[in-house]
Amino acid sequence: MKTGFLITARLKSKRLPKKIILEVNGKPLISHMIDRVKQSKYLDEIVICTSTNEEDSPLVDIASDNDVLCHRGSEEDVLERLSEAATKYSFEYVSCITADCPLIEPSIIDRIIKMYLKNNADLITSFGMPYGQCPYGIKPRSLKKVCEIKEEKETEVWVNYFIQSGLFKIHQLEIDKNLTCPDLKTTLDYPEDFNFIKTIFELLYEDKKYFSLIDIIDLVRKTPSLLSINKHRIEDARVHIEQTSSPVKFRSELINN
């Protein structure tokens, strides 16, 4: 089974401009993210999925520098961009997450892929871990079906196209208690998040080029003051997640076909 990991990435951020290419330890955060994803045992390829907008062109070079693939597609239709990449590279299964999750835990990617081999779910979620640690697993054929039945073109928040259609088998991965930490935010949205992530690298990277989510959780539990760097931004993350429950629209003539 040919499996790919799709990183949706753009450089349009306003709260923290060009956040995913800010440098830590001498290289862009998205490059560190790619290094982490490469720790997965079950991936064949990694793809940066960006847009055709000229402002996103630096990501093409970053993909080349890190020996990963790149696909350029719609600026706003993330679902279409993901589906095109899955088709372009002939993936039989994909996992994905946004580029503002630079501290992603690769063992969860492997668990998602192994779970798919057991249950053949259309969508596998991994909710319950800290913000920035919840990749998805998607069957490309189901991803293509969602693109056919959805009505909207703006699909940055897309999981409910699977959930609300009622057409797909969805599985939630069981999360180990040692991977939960409600006060930990590892998404990169604000300057405070960058300061937190940079501090994590300063404290862990020298000893371990790859440090695990458990290493991060152990560190903040031993030094709780670290959480205060961006803890006040957790509520913003919660609000964003709540927005994913908004109704989405489908093409009624296709939803039952």
CSV table of C-alpha atoms in Angstrom, one decimal:
chain,number,residue,atom,x,y,z
A,1,MET,CA,0.0,0.0,0.0
A,2,LYS,CA,1.5,3.3,-1.1
A,3,THR,CA,0.9,5.8,1.7
A,4,GLY,CA,1.5,9.6,1.8
A,5,PHE,CA,1.5,12.3,4.4
A,6,LEU,CA,0.0,15.6,3.1
A,7,ILE,CA,1.0,18.8,4.9
A,8,THR,CA,-1.3,21.7,4.0
A,9,ALA,CA,0.7,24.8,4.0
A,10,ARG,CA,0.4,28.5,3.0
A,11,LEU,CA,2.3,31.7,3.8
A,12,LYS,CA,-0.8,34.0,4.1
A,13,SER,CA,-0.9,34.1,8.0
A,14,LYS,CA,-1.6,37.6,9.4
A,15,ARG,CA,-1.4,37.0,13.2
A,16,LEU,CA,2.1,35.7,12.8
A,17,PRO,CA,3.4,36.5,9.3
A,18,LYS,CA,5.0,33.6,7.4
A,19,LYS,CA,4.9,31.7,10.6
A,20,ILE,CA,5.7,28.2,9.2
A,21,ILE,CA,9.0,29.4,7.8
A,22,LEU,CA,10.2,31.2,10.9
A,23,GLU,CA,13.5,29.7,11.9
A,24,VAL,CA,14.5,27.8,15.0
A,25,ASN,CA,17.9,26.3,15.4
A,26,GLY,CA,18.9,27.5,12.0
A,27,LYS,CA,16.1,26.2,9.8
A,28,PRO,CA,12.4,26.8,9.1
A,29,LEU,CA,9.8,25.3,11.4
A,30,ILE,CA,8.2,23.4,8.6
A,31,SER,CA,11.6,21.7,7.9
A,32,HIS,CA,11.7,20.6,11.5
A,33,MET,CA,8.1,19.3,11.1
A,34,ILE,CA,9.2,17.3,8.0
A,35,ASP,CA,12.0,15.8,10.0
A,36,ARG,CA,9.5,14.7,12.6
A,37,VAL,CA,7.1,13.2,10.0
A,38,LYS,CA,10.0,11.3,8.5
A,39,GLN,CA,10.3,9.3,11.7
A,40,SER,CA,7.1,7.5,10.7
A,41,LYS,CA,7.7,3.8,9.8
A,42,TYR,CA,4.8,3.5,7.4
A,43,LEU,CA,5.0,6.5,5.0
A,44,ASP,CA,6.3,6.3,1.4
A,45,GLU,CA,6.2,10.0,0.6
A,46,ILE,CA,5.6,13.4,2.2
A,47,VAL,CA,3.9,16.1,0.2
A,48,ILE,CA,3.7,19.8,0.9
A,49,CYS,CA,0.3,20.8,-0.4
A,50,THR,CA,0.3,24.5,-1.1
A,51,SER,CA,-1.4,27.0,-3.5
A,52,THR,CA,-0.6,28.4,-6.9
A,53,ASN,CA,-0.4,31.9,-5.4
A,54,GLU,CA,3.1,33.3,-6.0
A,55,GLU,CA,3.5,34.2,-2.3
A,56,ASP,CA,3.6,30.4,-1.5
A,57,SER,CA,6.5,29.8,-4.0
A,58,PRO,CA,9.2,29.6,-1.2
A,59,LEU,CA,7.5,26.4,-0.1
A,60,VAL,CA,8.4,24.7,-3.4
A,61,ASP,CA,12.1,25.3,-2.6
A,62,ILE,CA,11.7,24.1,1.0
A,63,ALA,CA,10.1,20.9,-0.3
A,64,SER,CA,13.1,20.4,-2.6
A,65,ASP,CA,15.6,21.2,0.2
A,66,ASN,CA,14.0,18.5,2.4
A,67,ASP,CA,13.7,15.9,-0.3
A,68,VAL,CA,9.9,15.8,-0.2
A,69,LEU,CA,7.2,16.3,-2.9
A,70,CYS,CA,5.2,19.4,-3.5
A,71,HIS,CA,1.7,19.9,-5.0
A,72,ARG,CA,0.3,23.4,-5.8
A,73,GLY,CA,-3.5,23.7,-6.1
A,74,SER,CA,-6.5,25.9,-5.1
A,75,GLU,CA,-5.8,28.7,-2.7
A,76,GLU,CA,-9.1,28.2,-0.7
A,77,ASP,CA,-10.3,24.7,-1.5
A,78,VAL,CA,-8.1,22.6,0.8
A,79,LEU,CA,-10.2,19.5,0.1
A,80,GLU,CA,-9.6,19.8,-3.6
A,81,ARG,CA,-5.9,20.4,-3.1
A,82,LEU,CA,-5.6,17.3,-0.9
A,83,SER,CA,-7.5,15.1,-3.3
A,84,GLU,CA,-5.4,16.3,-6.3
A,85,ALA,CA,-2.2,15.5,-4.4
A,86,ALA,CA,-3.5,12.0,-3.5
A,87,THR,CA,-4.4,11.3,-7.1
A,88,LYS,CA,-1.2,12.9,-8.6
A,89,TYR,CA,1.1,10.6,-6.5
A,90,SER,CA,-1.1,7.5,-6.7
A,91,PHE,CA,-1.5,7.2,-2.9
A,92,GLU,CA,-3.7,4.3,-1.7
A,93,TYR,CA,-4.0,6.0,1.7
A,94,VAL,CA,-3.1,9.4,3.1
A,95,SER,CA,-2.6,11.0,6.5
A,96,CYS,CA,-2.6,14.8,6.8
A,97,ILE,CA,-2.3,17.8,9.1
A,98,THR,CA,-1.7,21.5,8.7
A,99,ALA,CA,1.8,23.1,8.7
A,100,ASP,CA,1.0,25.0,11.9
A,101,CYS,CA,1.5,21.8,13.8
A,102,PRO,CA,5.4,21.6,13.8
A,103,LEU,CA,5.7,19.4,16.8
A,104,ILE,CA,3.5,16.6,15.4
A,105,GLU,CA,4.0,13.2,17.0
A,106,PRO,CA,4.9,10.6,14.2
A,107,SER,CA,3.9,7.6,16.2
A,108,ILE,CA,0.3,8.7,15.9
A,109,ILE,CA,0.6,8.7,12.1
A,110,ASP,CA,1.7,5.1,12.3
A,111,ARG,CA,-1.2,4.2,14.6
A,112,ILE,CA,-3.6,5.7,12.2
A,113,ILE,CA,-2.2,3.8,9.2
A,114,LYS,CA,-2.3,0.5,11.2
A,115,MET,CA,-5.8,1.2,12.3
A,116,TYR,CA,-6.9,1.8,8.7
A,117,LEU,CA,-5.5,-1.6,7.7
A,118,LYS,CA,-7.7,-3.2,10.4
A,119,ASN,CA,-11.0,-1.3,9.8
A,120,ASN,CA,-10.9,0.3,6.4
A,121,ALA,CA,-12.4,3.5,7.7
A,122,ASP,CA,-13.0,6.4,5.4
A,123,LEU,CA,-11.8,8.9,8.0
A,124,ILE,CA,-9.7,8.3,11.1
A,125,THR,CA,-9.5,11.1,13.7
A,126,SER,CA,-7.1,11.4,16.6
A,127,PHE,CA,-8.8,14.0,18.8
A,128,GLY,CA,-8.0,14.1,22.5
A,129,MET,CA,-4.3,15.0,22.3
A,130,PRO,CA,-2.9,18.5,22.8
A,131,TYR,CA,-3.7,21.2,20.2
A,132,GLY,CA,-1.5,20.6,17.2
A,133,GLN,CA,-1.2,16.9,17.7
A,134,CYS,CA,-4.2,15.4,15.9
A,135,PRO,CA,-3.5,14.2,12.3
A,136,TYR,CA,-6.2,12.6,10.2
A,137,GLY,CA,-6.2,9.5,8.1
A,138,ILE,CA,-8.2,9.5,4.9
A,139,LYS,CA,-9.1,7.0,2.1
A,140,PRO,CA,-8.4,8.9,-1.2
A,141,ARG,CA,-11.5,7.5,-2.8
A,142,SER,CA,-13.6,8.9,0.0
A,143,LEU,CA,-11.8,12.2,-0.3
A,144,LYS,CA,-12.6,12.4,-4.0
A,145,LYS,CA,-16.3,11.6,-3.1
A,146,VAL,CA,-16.4,14.5,-0.6
A,147,CYS,CA,-15.1,16.8,-3.3
A,148,GLU,CA,-17.8,15.7,-5.6
A,149,ILE,CA,-20.7,16.3,-3.2
A,150,LYS,CA,-19.6,19.5,-1.4
A,151,GLU,CA,-21.1,22.8,-2.4
A,152,GLU,CA,-18.6,25.3,-1.0
A,153,LYS,CA,-15.3,26.2,-2.5
A,154,GLU,CA,-13.7,27.5,0.8
A,155,THR,CA,-12.8,24.3,2.7
A,156,GLU,CA,-10.1,25.3,5.1
A,157,VAL,CA,-12.1,23.7,7.9
A,158,TRP,CA,-13.2,20.4,6.3
A,159,VAL,CA,-13.8,17.5,8.7
A,160,ASN,CA,-17.5,18.1,8.9
A,161,TYR,CA,-17.9,17.4,5.2
A,162,PHE,CA,-17.2,13.8,6.2
A,163,ILE,CA,-19.1,13.8,9.4
A,164,GLN,CA,-22.3,15.6,8.4
A,165,SER,CA,-22.8,13.8,5.1
A,166,GLY,CA,-23.6,10.5,6.8
A,167,LEU,CA,-21.9,8.6,3.9
A,168,PHE,CA,-18.6,7.6,5.5
A,169,LYS,CA,-17.3,5.3,8.1
A,170,ILE,CA,-15.5,7.4,10.7
A,171,HIS,CA,-13.2,6.0,13.4
A,172,GLN,CA,-11.8,7.9,16.4
A,173,LEU,CA,-8.4,6.6,17.5
A,174,GLU,CA,-8.2,5.7,21.2
A,175,ILE,CA,-5.6,8.0,22.8
A,176,ASP,CA,-3.3,6.8,25.5
A,177,LYS,CA,-3.6,8.9,28.8
A,178,ASN,CA,0.1,9.7,28.7
A,179,LEU,CA,-0.4,11.6,25.5
A,180,THR,CA,-3.1,13.9,26.9
A,181,CYS,CA,-2.3,17.3,28.4
A,182,PRO,CA,-5.2,19.8,28.3
A,183,ASP,CA,-3.1,22.9,29.1
A,184,LEU,CA,-0.6,22.2,26.3
A,185,LYS,CA,-0.9,24.0,23.0
A,186,THR,CA,1.6,23.1,20.2
A,187,THR,CA,-0.1,24.8,17.3
A,188,LEU,CA,1.6,27.8,15.8
A,189,ASP,CA,-0.8,30.7,15.6
A,190,TYR,CA,0.5,33.6,17.6
A,191,PRO,CA,3.9,35.1,18.6
A,192,GLU,CA,3.4,33.5,22.0
A,193,ASP,CA,3.1,30.1,20.4
A,194,PHE,CA,6.4,30.7,18.5
A,195,ASN,CA,8.1,31.6,21.8
A,196,PHE,CA,6.8,28.5,23.4
A,197,ILE,CA,7.9,26.2,20.5
A,198,LYS,CA,11.3,27.9,20.3
A,199,THR,CA,11.7,27.3,24.1
A,200,ILE,CA,10.8,23.6,23.7
A,201,PHE,CA,13.5,23.3,21.0
A,202,GLU,CA,16.1,25.1,23.2
A,203,LEU,CA,15.4,22.7,26.0
A,204,LEU,CA,15.1,19.4,24.1
A,205,TYR,CA,16.6,19.6,20.7
A,206,GLU,CA,20.3,19.6,21.6
A,207,ASP,CA,20.0,16.2,23.4
A,208,LYS,CA,17.5,14.7,21.0
A,209,LYS,CA,17.2,15.9,17.4
A,210,TYR,CA,13.9,14.1,17.5
A,211,PHE,CA,12.1,14.5,20.8
A,212,SER,CA,8.7,12.9,21.3
A,213,LEU,CA,5.4,14.3,22.5
A,214,ILE,CA,5.9,12.4,25.7
A,215,ASP,CA,9.2,14.2,26.1
A,216,ILE,CA,7.4,17.5,25.7
A,217,ILE,CA,4.6,16.5,28.2
A,218,ASP,CA,7.2,15.3,30.7
A,219,LEU,CA,9.1,18.6,30.4
A,220,VAL,CA,6.1,20.9,30.9
A,221,ARG,CA,4.9,18.7,33.9
A,222,LYS,CA,8.3,19.1,35.5
A,223,THR,CA,8.4,22.8,34.6
A,224,PRO,CA,4.8,24.0,34.6
A,225,SER,CA,5.8,27.6,34.2
A,226,LEU,CA,6.6,26.8,30.5
A,227,LEU,CA,2.9,26.5,29.8
A,228,SER,CA,2.3,30.1,30.9
A,229,ILE,CA,4.1,31.3,27.7
A,230,ASN,CA,1.0,30.6,25.5
A,231,LYS,CA,-1.6,29.0,27.8
A,232,HIS,CA,-3.8,32.1,27.5
A,233,ARG,CA,-4.1,31.3,23.7
A,234,ILE,CA,-5.8,27.9,24.4
A,235,GLU,CA,-9.2,29.5,24.4
A,236,ASP,CA,-8.6,30.8,20.9
A,237,ALA,CA,-7.9,27.2,19.8
A,238,ARG,CA,-11.1,26.0,21.5
A,239,VAL,CA,-13.2,28.6,19.7
A,240,HIS,CA,-11.6,27.5,16.3
A,241,ILE,CA,-12.5,23.9,17.1
A,242,GLU,CA,-16.1,24.9,18.0
A,243,GLN,CA,-16.4,26.5,14.6
A,244,THR,CA,-15.8,23.2,12.9
A,245,SER,CA,-19.3,22.1,14.1
A,246,SER,CA,-20.9,24.7,11.8
A,247,PRO,CA,-23.2,23.1,9.2
A,248,VAL,CA,-21.7,22.6,5.7
A,249,LYS,CA,-23.6,22.4,2.4
A,250,PHE,CA,-23.7,19.6,-0.1
A,251,ARG,CA,-25.0,19.2,-3.6
A,252,SER,CA,-28.3,17.7,-2.9
A,253,GLU,CA,-28.6,16.0,-6.3
A,254,LEU,CA,-25.4,14.0,-5.5
A,255,ILE,CA,-25.6,13.3,-1.8
A,256,ASN,CA,-27.6,10.2,-2.3
A,257,ASN,CA,-25.8,8.8,-5.3
